Coordinates of C-alpha atoms in Angstrom, one line a residue:
M1485 CA 88.0 88.7 81.2
F1486 CA 87.2 91.4 78.6
L1487 CA 85.0 90.8 75.6
T1488 CA 85.6 92.7 72.4
E1489 CA 83.3 92.5 69.3
V1490 CA 84.9 91.9 66.0
Q1491 CA 83.6 91.2 62.5
L1492 CA 84.4 88.1 60.4
L1493 CA 84.8 88.4 56.7
D1494 CA 82.9 85.1 56.1
P1495 CA 79.2 85.6 56.9
M1496 CA 78.8 81.9 57.6
Q1497 CA 81.4 82.3 60.4
A1498 CA 79.8 85.5 61.7
N1499 CA 76.5 83.7 62.2
S1500 CA 78.2 81.0 64.2
D1501 CA 79.3 83.4 66.9
I1502 CA 82.8 81.9 67.1
I1503 CA 85.1 83.0 70.0
L1504 CA 88.7 83.8 69.1
A1505 CA 90.7 81.3 71.1
K1506 CA 91.7 82.2 74.6
A1507 CA 94.4 79.5 74.3
R1508 CA 96.6 81.9 72.3
W1509 CA 97.2 83.9 75.5
Y1510 CA 98.0 80.9 77.7
R1511 CA 100.0 79.0 75.1
L1512 CA 102.1 81.8 73.5
I1513 CA 102.5 84.7 75.9
P1514 CA 104.4 82.7 78.6
I1515 CA 106.7 81.3 75.9
A1516 CA 107.3 84.8 74.5
F1517 CA 107.9 86.2 78.0
I1518 CA 110.5 83.6 78.9
T1519 CA 112.3 83.9 75.6
Y1520 CA 112.7 87.6 75.8
S1521 CA 113.6 87.4 79.5
L1522 CA 116.5 85.2 78.7
A1523 CA 117.7 87.6 76.0
Y1524 CA 117.5 90.4 78.4
L1525 CA 119.3 88.5 81.2
D1526 CA 122.3 87.9 79.0
R1527 CA 122.6 91.5 77.9
A1528 CA 121.9 93.4 81.2
N1529 CA 124.1 91.4 83.6
F1530 CA 127.2 93.0 82.2
G1531 CA 126.6 96.0 84.5
F1532 CA 126.7 93.7 87.5
G1533 CA 129.8 92.0 86.2
A1534 CA 131.6 95.3 85.8
A1535 CA 130.5 96.5 89.3
G1536 CA 131.3 93.1 90.8
G1537 CA 135.0 92.7 90.1
M1538 CA 135.4 92.1 86.3
A1539 CA 136.8 95.6 85.7
E1540 CA 139.5 95.0 88.3
D1541 CA 140.4 91.5 87.3
L1542 CA 140.7 92.3 83.6
G1543 CA 142.2 95.8 84.0
I1544 CA 139.3 97.6 82.4
T1545 CA 139.4 101.4 82.6
P1546 CA 136.2 103.4 83.0
A1547 CA 136.4 104.5 79.3
M1548 CA 136.9 100.9 78.2
S1549 CA 134.0 99.7 80.4
S1550 CA 131.8 102.3 78.7
L1551 CA 132.8 100.9 75.3
L1552 CA 132.3 97.3 76.3
G1553 CA 128.9 98.1 77.8
S1554 CA 127.8 99.8 74.6
L1555 CA 129.4 97.5 72.0
F1556 CA 126.5 95.1 72.4
F1557 CA 124.2 97.7 70.9
L1558 CA 126.5 98.4 68.0
G1559 CA 126.2 94.8 66.9
Y1560 CA 122.5 94.9 67.6
F1561 CA 122.1 98.0 65.3
F1562 CA 123.6 96.5 62.2
F1563 CA 121.7 93.2 61.9
Q1564 CA 118.2 94.1 63.0
V1565 CA 116.6 94.6 59.5
P1566 CA 118.2 91.5 57.8
G1567 CA 117.0 89.3 60.7
A1568 CA 113.5 90.8 60.6
I1569 CA 113.2 90.3 56.9
Y1570 CA 114.3 86.6 57.3
A1571 CA 111.7 86.2 60.0
E1572 CA 109.0 87.9 57.9
N1573 CA 109.7 85.9 54.7
R1574 CA 110.9 82.6 56.2
S1575 CA 110.7 81.6 59.9
A1576 CA 110.7 83.5 63.1
K1577 CA 110.7 80.2 64.9
K1578 CA 114.0 79.0 63.3
L1579 CA 115.7 82.3 63.7
I1580 CA 114.9 82.5 67.4
F1581 CA 115.9 78.9 68.0
W1582 CA 119.5 79.4 66.8
S1583 CA 119.7 82.8 68.4
L1584 CA 118.9 81.3 71.8
I1585 CA 121.7 78.7 71.5
L1586 CA 124.3 81.2 70.2
W1587 CA 123.6 84.0 72.7
G1588 CA 123.6 81.6 75.6
G1589 CA 127.0 80.3 74.5
L1590 CA 128.4 83.8 74.1
A1591 CA 127.1 84.8 77.5
M1592 CA 128.8 81.8 79.1
A1593 CA 132.0 82.6 77.2
T1594 CA 132.0 86.1 78.9
G1595 CA 132.7 84.2 82.1
I1596 CA 135.9 82.5 80.8
V1597 CA 137.6 85.4 79.0
S1598 CA 141.1 86.4 80.2
N1599 CA 141.7 89.6 78.1
I1600 CA 139.8 92.6 76.9
N1601 CA 140.2 91.9 73.2
A1602 CA 138.2 88.7 73.5
L1603 CA 135.6 90.5 75.6
I1604 CA 135.2 93.1 72.8
V1605 CA 134.5 90.4 70.2
I1606 CA 132.0 88.6 72.5
R1607 CA 130.1 91.8 73.4
F1608 CA 129.8 92.8 69.7
M1609 CA 128.8 89.3 68.6
L1610 CA 126.2 89.0 71.4
G1611 CA 124.5 92.1 70.0
V1612 CA 124.6 90.5 66.5
V1613 CA 123.0 87.3 67.6
E1614 CA 120.3 89.0 69.7
S1615 CA 119.6 91.7 67.1
A1616 CA 116.6 90.0 65.4
V1617 CA 114.9 88.7 68.5
M1618 CA 112.9 91.7 69.3
P1619 CA 111.5 92.5 65.8
A1620 CA 111.0 88.8 65.2
M1621 CA 109.0 88.4 68.4
L1622 CA 106.9 91.4 67.6
L1623 CA 106.2 90.1 64.2
F1624 CA 105.4 86.7 65.6
L1625 CA 102.8 88.2 68.0
S1626 CA 101.3 90.3 65.2
R1627 CA 100.4 87.1 63.5
W1628 CA 98.5 85.8 66.5
F1629 CA 96.9 88.8 68.1
T1630 CA 94.5 91.4 66.8
K1631 CA 94.5 95.2 67.0
S1632 CA 92.5 95.4 70.3
E1633 CA 94.9 92.8 71.9
R1634 CA 98.2 93.9 70.5
S1635 CA 99.4 96.4 73.0
R1636 CA 98.9 93.9 75.9
A1637 CA 100.5 91.1 73.9
N1638 CA 103.5 93.3 73.2
T1639 CA 103.6 94.4 76.9
F1640 CA 103.7 90.8 78.1
L1641 CA 106.6 90.2 75.8
I1642 CA 108.6 93.3 76.8
L1643 CA 107.8 92.7 80.5
G1644 CA 110.6 90.2 80.1
N1645 CA 112.8 93.3 80.3
P1646 CA 112.0 94.8 83.7
A1647 CA 110.9 91.6 85.2
T1648 CA 114.2 90.0 84.3
I1649 CA 116.2 92.9 85.6
L1650 CA 114.2 92.8 88.8
W1651 CA 115.2 89.2 89.7
M1652 CA 118.5 89.3 87.9
S1653 CA 119.6 92.3 90.0
V1654 CA 119.1 90.3 93.2
L1655 CA 120.4 87.0 91.9
S1656 CA 123.5 88.5 90.3
G1657 CA 124.4 90.3 93.5
Y1658 CA 124.2 87.0 95.4
L1659 CA 126.0 85.0 92.7
I1660 CA 128.9 87.5 92.5
N1661 CA 129.1 87.5 96.3
A1662 CA 129.0 83.7 96.4
V1663 CA 131.0 82.4 93.4
G1664 CA 132.4 85.5 91.6
W1665 CA 131.5 87.3 88.4
R1666 CA 132.8 84.5 86.1
W1667 CA 130.4 81.9 87.4
M1668 CA 127.6 84.5 87.4
F1669 CA 127.9 84.8 83.6
I1670 CA 128.2 81.0 83.1
W1671 CA 125.2 80.1 85.2
E1672 CA 123.1 82.9 83.7
G1673 CA 124.0 82.0 80.1
L1674 CA 123.1 78.3 80.3
P1675 CA 119.3 78.6 80.6
A1676 CA 119.0 80.1 77.1
I1677 CA 120.6 77.1 75.5
I1678 CA 118.3 74.7 77.3
W1679 CA 115.2 76.9 76.5
A1680 CA 116.0 76.8 72.8
F1681 CA 114.7 73.2 72.6
F1682 CA 111.5 74.0 74.5
W1683 CA 110.9 76.9 72.1
W1684 CA 111.3 74.7 69.1
R1685 CA 108.9 72.1 70.5
L1686 CA 106.2 74.6 71.7
V1687 CA 105.7 77.2 69.0
Q1688 CA 104.5 77.4 65.4
D1689 CA 105.2 80.3 63.1
K1690 CA 101.5 80.9 62.0
P1691 CA 98.1 80.1 63.4
Q1692 CA 97.3 77.7 60.5
D1693 CA 100.2 75.5 61.7
A1694 CA 98.8 75.1 65.3
T1695 CA 97.4 71.7 66.1
W1696 CA 95.9 73.1 69.3
L1697 CA 93.5 75.5 67.4
T1698 CA 90.3 74.2 65.8
T1699 CA 89.7 74.9 62.1
P1700 CA 87.0 77.5 62.9
E1701 CA 89.3 79.2 65.4
K1702 CA 92.0 79.4 62.8
Q1703 CA 89.5 80.9 60.2
A1704 CA 88.1 83.4 62.7
L1705 CA 91.6 84.7 63.6
E1706 CA 92.7 84.9 60.0
A1707 CA 89.6 86.7 59.0
K1708 CA 90.0 89.3 61.7
L1709 CA 93.6 89.9 60.9
Q1710 CA 92.8 90.2 57.2
Q1711 CA 90.0 92.7 57.9
E1712 CA 92.4 94.9 59.9
Q1713 CA 94.7 95.0 56.9
Q1714 CA 91.9 96.4 54.6
G1715 CA 92.0 99.7 56.3
I1716 CA 95.7 100.2 55.9
K1717 CA 97.2 102.1 52.9
P1718 CA 99.3 99.7 50.7
V1719 CA 103.0 100.1 50.8
K1720 CA 104.8 98.2 48.0
N1721 CA 108.2 97.6 49.5
Y1722 CA 110.6 98.2 52.3
A1723 CA 112.3 101.2 50.7
E1724 CA 109.0 103.0 50.5
A1725 CA 108.2 102.1 54.1
F1726 CA 111.6 103.2 55.4
K1727 CA 111.3 106.6 53.7
S1728 CA 107.8 107.3 55.2
R1729 CA 107.6 110.2 57.7
I1730 CA 106.2 108.1 60.5
V1731 CA 109.0 105.5 60.4
I1732 CA 111.7 108.2 60.2
L1733 CA 110.3 110.1 63.1
L1734 CA 109.7 107.1 65.3
S1735 CA 113.2 105.8 64.6
L1736 CA 114.6 109.1 65.9
Q1737 CA 112.1 109.1 68.8
Y1738 CA 113.0 105.6 69.8
A1739 CA 116.8 106.3 69.6
L1740 CA 116.4 109.2 72.0
W1741 CA 114.2 107.2 74.3
S1742 CA 116.7 104.3 74.4
V1743 CA 119.5 106.7 75.4
G1744 CA 117.7 107.2 78.7
V1745 CA 116.6 103.6 79.1
Y1746 CA 120.0 102.0 78.6
G1747 CA 122.0 104.7 80.2
F1748 CA 119.9 103.9 83.2
V1749 CA 119.9 100.1 82.9
M1750 CA 123.7 99.7 82.3
W1751 CA 124.9 102.2 84.9
L1752 CA 122.3 102.1 87.8
P1753 CA 124.3 99.3 89.6
S1754 CA 127.5 101.4 89.5
I1755 CA 125.6 104.6 90.5
L1756 CA 124.1 102.8 93.6
N1757 CA 127.3 100.9 94.4
A1758 CA 129.1 104.3 94.8
A1759 CA 126.8 105.3 97.6
P1760 CA 128.2 105.3 101.2
N1761 CA 127.9 102.0 103.1
M1762 CA 126.9 100.1 100.0
N1763 CA 127.9 96.5 99.0
I1764 CA 127.0 94.4 95.9
V1765 CA 124.1 92.6 97.6
K1766 CA 122.5 95.8 98.7
T1767 CA 123.1 97.2 95.2
G1768 CA 121.3 94.2 93.7
W1769 CA 118.2 94.7 95.9
L1770 CA 118.0 98.5 95.3
S1771 CA 118.6 98.1 91.6
A1772 CA 115.5 95.9 91.4
V1773 CA 113.1 98.4 92.9
P1774 CA 112.5 100.6 89.8
Y1775 CA 111.5 97.6 87.8
V1776 CA 108.6 96.8 90.1
L1777 CA 107.1 100.2 89.2
A1778 CA 108.0 99.5 85.6
I1779 CA 106.0 96.3 85.5
I1780 CA 102.9 98.1 87.1
G1781 CA 103.2 101.0 84.6
M1782 CA 103.6 98.7 81.6
L1783 CA 100.5 96.6 82.5
S1784 CA 98.4 99.7 83.2
A1785 CA 99.4 101.6 80.1
S1786 CA 98.9 98.7 77.7
Y1787 CA 95.5 97.9 79.2
F1788 CA 94.1 101.4 78.8
S1789 CA 95.8 101.8 75.4
D1790 CA 94.0 98.7 74.1
K1791 CA 90.7 99.7 75.8
T1792 CA 90.8 103.1 74.1
L1793 CA 92.8 102.1 71.0
N1794 CA 94.8 105.3 71.7
R1795 CA 98.6 104.8 71.5
K1796 CA 99.9 108.3 71.5
A1797 CA 98.3 109.3 74.8
F1798 CA 100.1 106.4 76.6
V1799 CA 103.6 107.1 75.2
W1800 CA 104.6 110.8 75.4
P1801 CA 103.4 111.6 79.0
F1802 CA 105.4 108.8 80.5
L1803 CA 108.6 110.0 78.7
L1804 CA 108.0 113.5 79.9
I1805 CA 107.6 112.2 83.5
G1806 CA 110.9 110.3 83.1
A1807 CA 112.7 113.5 81.9
V1808 CA 111.4 115.5 84.9
A1809 CA 112.4 112.8 87.4
F1810 CA 115.9 112.6 86.0
Y1811 CA 116.2 116.4 86.2
G1812 CA 114.8 116.4 89.8
S1813 CA 117.4 113.7 90.8
Y1814 CA 120.1 115.9 89.3
L1815 CA 118.9 118.9 91.4
L1816 CA 118.9 116.9 94.6
G1817 CA 122.4 115.7 94.0
A1818 CA 124.4 113.0 95.8
N1819 CA 123.9 114.6 99.3
N1820 CA 120.2 113.5 99.2
F1821 CA 120.7 109.9 98.2
W1822 CA 117.3 108.5 99.2
L1823 CA 115.2 111.3 97.7
S1824 CA 117.3 111.1 94.6
F1825 CA 116.8 107.3 94.5
V1826 CA 113.0 107.7 94.7
L1827 CA 113.1 110.0 91.6
L1828 CA 115.3 107.4 89.8
I1829 CA 112.6 104.8 90.6
I1830 CA 110.0 107.0 89.1
A1831 CA 112.2 107.7 86.0
G1832 CA 112.8 103.9 85.5
G1833 CA 109.1 103.1 85.8
A1834 CA 108.0 105.9 83.5
M1835 CA 110.6 105.0 80.8
Y1836 CA 109.3 101.4 80.6
A1837 CA 105.5 102.0 80.8
P1838 CA 104.9 103.0 77.1
Y1839 CA 106.6 100.0 75.4
G1840 CA 103.4 98.1 74.6
P1841 CA 101.4 101.0 73.1
F1842 CA 104.5 102.2 71.2
F1843 CA 105.1 98.9 69.4
A1844 CA 101.4 98.6 68.6
I1845 CA 101.6 101.7 66.4
I1846 CA 103.5 100.3 63.3
P1847 CA 101.3 97.2 62.6
E1848 CA 98.3 99.5 62.7
I1849 CA 99.5 102.0 60.1
L1850 CA 101.7 99.8 57.8
P1851 CA 100.6 96.7 55.9
K1852 CA 102.0 93.3 57.0
N1853 CA 104.3 93.0 54.0
V1854 CA 106.5 95.8 55.4
A1855 CA 105.5 96.1 59.1
G1856 CA 108.2 93.7 60.4
G1857 CA 111.0 95.5 58.6
A1858 CA 109.8 98.9 59.7
M1859 CA 109.7 97.7 63.4
A1860 CA 113.2 96.3 62.9
L1861 CA 114.4 99.6 61.5
I1862 CA 112.9 101.5 64.4
N1863 CA 114.3 99.0 66.9
S1864 CA 117.7 99.3 65.3
F1865 CA 117.8 103.0 65.9
G1866 CA 116.8 102.2 69.4
A1867 CA 119.9 100.0 69.6
L1868 CA 122.0 103.0 68.2
G1869 CA 120.5 105.2 70.9
S1870 CA 121.3 102.4 73.5
F1871 CA 124.9 102.4 72.3
V1872 CA 125.1 106.2 72.7
G1873 CA 123.4 106.1 76.0
A1874 CA 125.4 103.3 77.5
Y1875 CA 128.7 104.8 76.3
I1876 CA 128.1 108.5 77.0
V1877 CA 126.6 107.9 80.5
G1878 CA 129.6 105.8 81.4
Y1879 CA 131.9 108.4 79.9
L1880 CA 130.3 111.3 81.8
N1881 CA 130.3 109.3 85.1
G1882 CA 134.0 108.6 84.6
T1883 CA 135.2 112.0 83.5
T1884 CA 133.1 114.1 85.9
G1885 CA 133.5 111.9 88.9
G1886 CA 129.8 112.1 89.6
F1887 CA 126.4 111.3 88.1
G1888 CA 124.8 114.8 87.7
A1889 CA 125.9 115.3 84.1
S1890 CA 124.6 111.9 83.0
Y1891 CA 121.2 112.7 84.7
I1892 CA 121.0 115.9 82.6
F1893 CA 121.9 114.0 79.4
M1894 CA 119.2 111.3 80.0
A1895 CA 116.6 113.9 80.9
G1896 CA 117.2 115.9 77.7
S1897 CA 117.0 112.8 75.6
L1898 CA 113.7 111.7 77.1
L1899 CA 112.3 115.3 76.7
L1900 CA 113.1 115.3 73.0
S1901 CA 111.6 111.8 72.6
A1902 CA 108.3 113.0 74.2
L1903 CA 108.2 116.0 71.9
I1904 CA 108.8 114.0 68.7
T1905 CA 106.0 111.5 69.8
L1906 CA 103.6 114.5 69.8
V1907 CA 104.6 115.5 66.3
A1908 CA 105.0 112.0 64.8
V1909 CA 101.9 110.1 65.8
K1910 CA 98.5 111.3 64.6
Q1911 CA 95.8 109.6 66.6
P1912 CA 93.1 108.5 64.2
G1913 CA 89.5 109.5 64.8
A1914 CA 87.1 106.9 66.0
A1915 CA 87.2 104.1 63.5
A1916 CA 84.1 102.3 62.5
K1917 CA 83.7 99.6 65.1
P1918 CA 83.3 96.1 63.6
E1919 CA 80.4 93.9 64.6
P1920 CA 79.7 90.7 66.3
V1921 CA 81.8 87.8 67.0
K1922 CA 83.2 87.8 70.5
V1923 CA 86.9 87.8 71.2
S1924 CA 87.8 86.5 74.6
M1925 CA 91.1 87.4 76.1
P1926 CA 92.6 87.8 79.6

């Protein structure tokens, strides 16, 4: 357990030495983790479907496979901001409930398609339905966790990404081997629909609606969150926020970062499956390995970022390591498979490590009336980068007959992302540290 001191606005509360509720961690973080895990399951298993027979059964060419893999992110790009504004002004709970049902249904529909045109529509609509989930969840957590907790809270949410790919890689390999790619999509889409009803029953939009918090606990949390807002320069509307230097630069940075991440996520199964003496089950196990390192990196980076309240120092170095690892894998080439694979493990882990600190930046520099929309804009450019990464990596793999060109492409994107982080984020000096009331957290 870690204890952080915070100051309450109400002196009566300050004198009572109230502890901000630990129950927030145990009640909300598992729910957020499961929800985002299911979202990630239904977007990332396409790579396994493509490697496991879908391309042959539907007559999908390498170029069309690249387009299908990336269409999700095009739908994701266009509907991020409207969804986040709805969550900010109305209800994140309601938005995510309906998203769970719809994306589960679309994921299951992927398993029954018989032609490419239907698959094009499904992949695009899956992106549309899932588009608001990430910013809505980040906004949701920002209402429940304070500045000194936020990087870890974000990390436990986004851990749903590598953790899901870890077990999904193994499970999908076995499912495809046992029942085929169609049933893989059907079985992996069903849990999202079931979970929607658990989500609706278990969460509340805001702390004041929670029956499991006492009135003093609600007041303590609200006071701390309001105090943090006092040090942030007012921004009157979304237009002003979207034109700010930091939002523009972080949008570009996240787009380039996502080129590397989703080029890697979408095409790692195909890269590994092309190795000598490889089958889909072995591909599944090997594809899971980078995400073990990713989980360790994410937990470590978020812990130290919250401990120091330094976000920048836990973002750009990891992106630089990822760029160097991709370039090293390129230099080794296909003739040194295992050494090249070790560098791919390092690249995967390094790309994931900074997510928690990165998404803690915006709520700390923009007021809550525009922070959700700004995070959605940044995330939407990440989706655009994901579209570019998934498409171009697939295109380069198909046209060059190897993976070297795509490694160079991903390395260059991550290098530029690291450099932009250095320019964009100005680490503030030591802020005045607020005084007593203990905050207890894991």
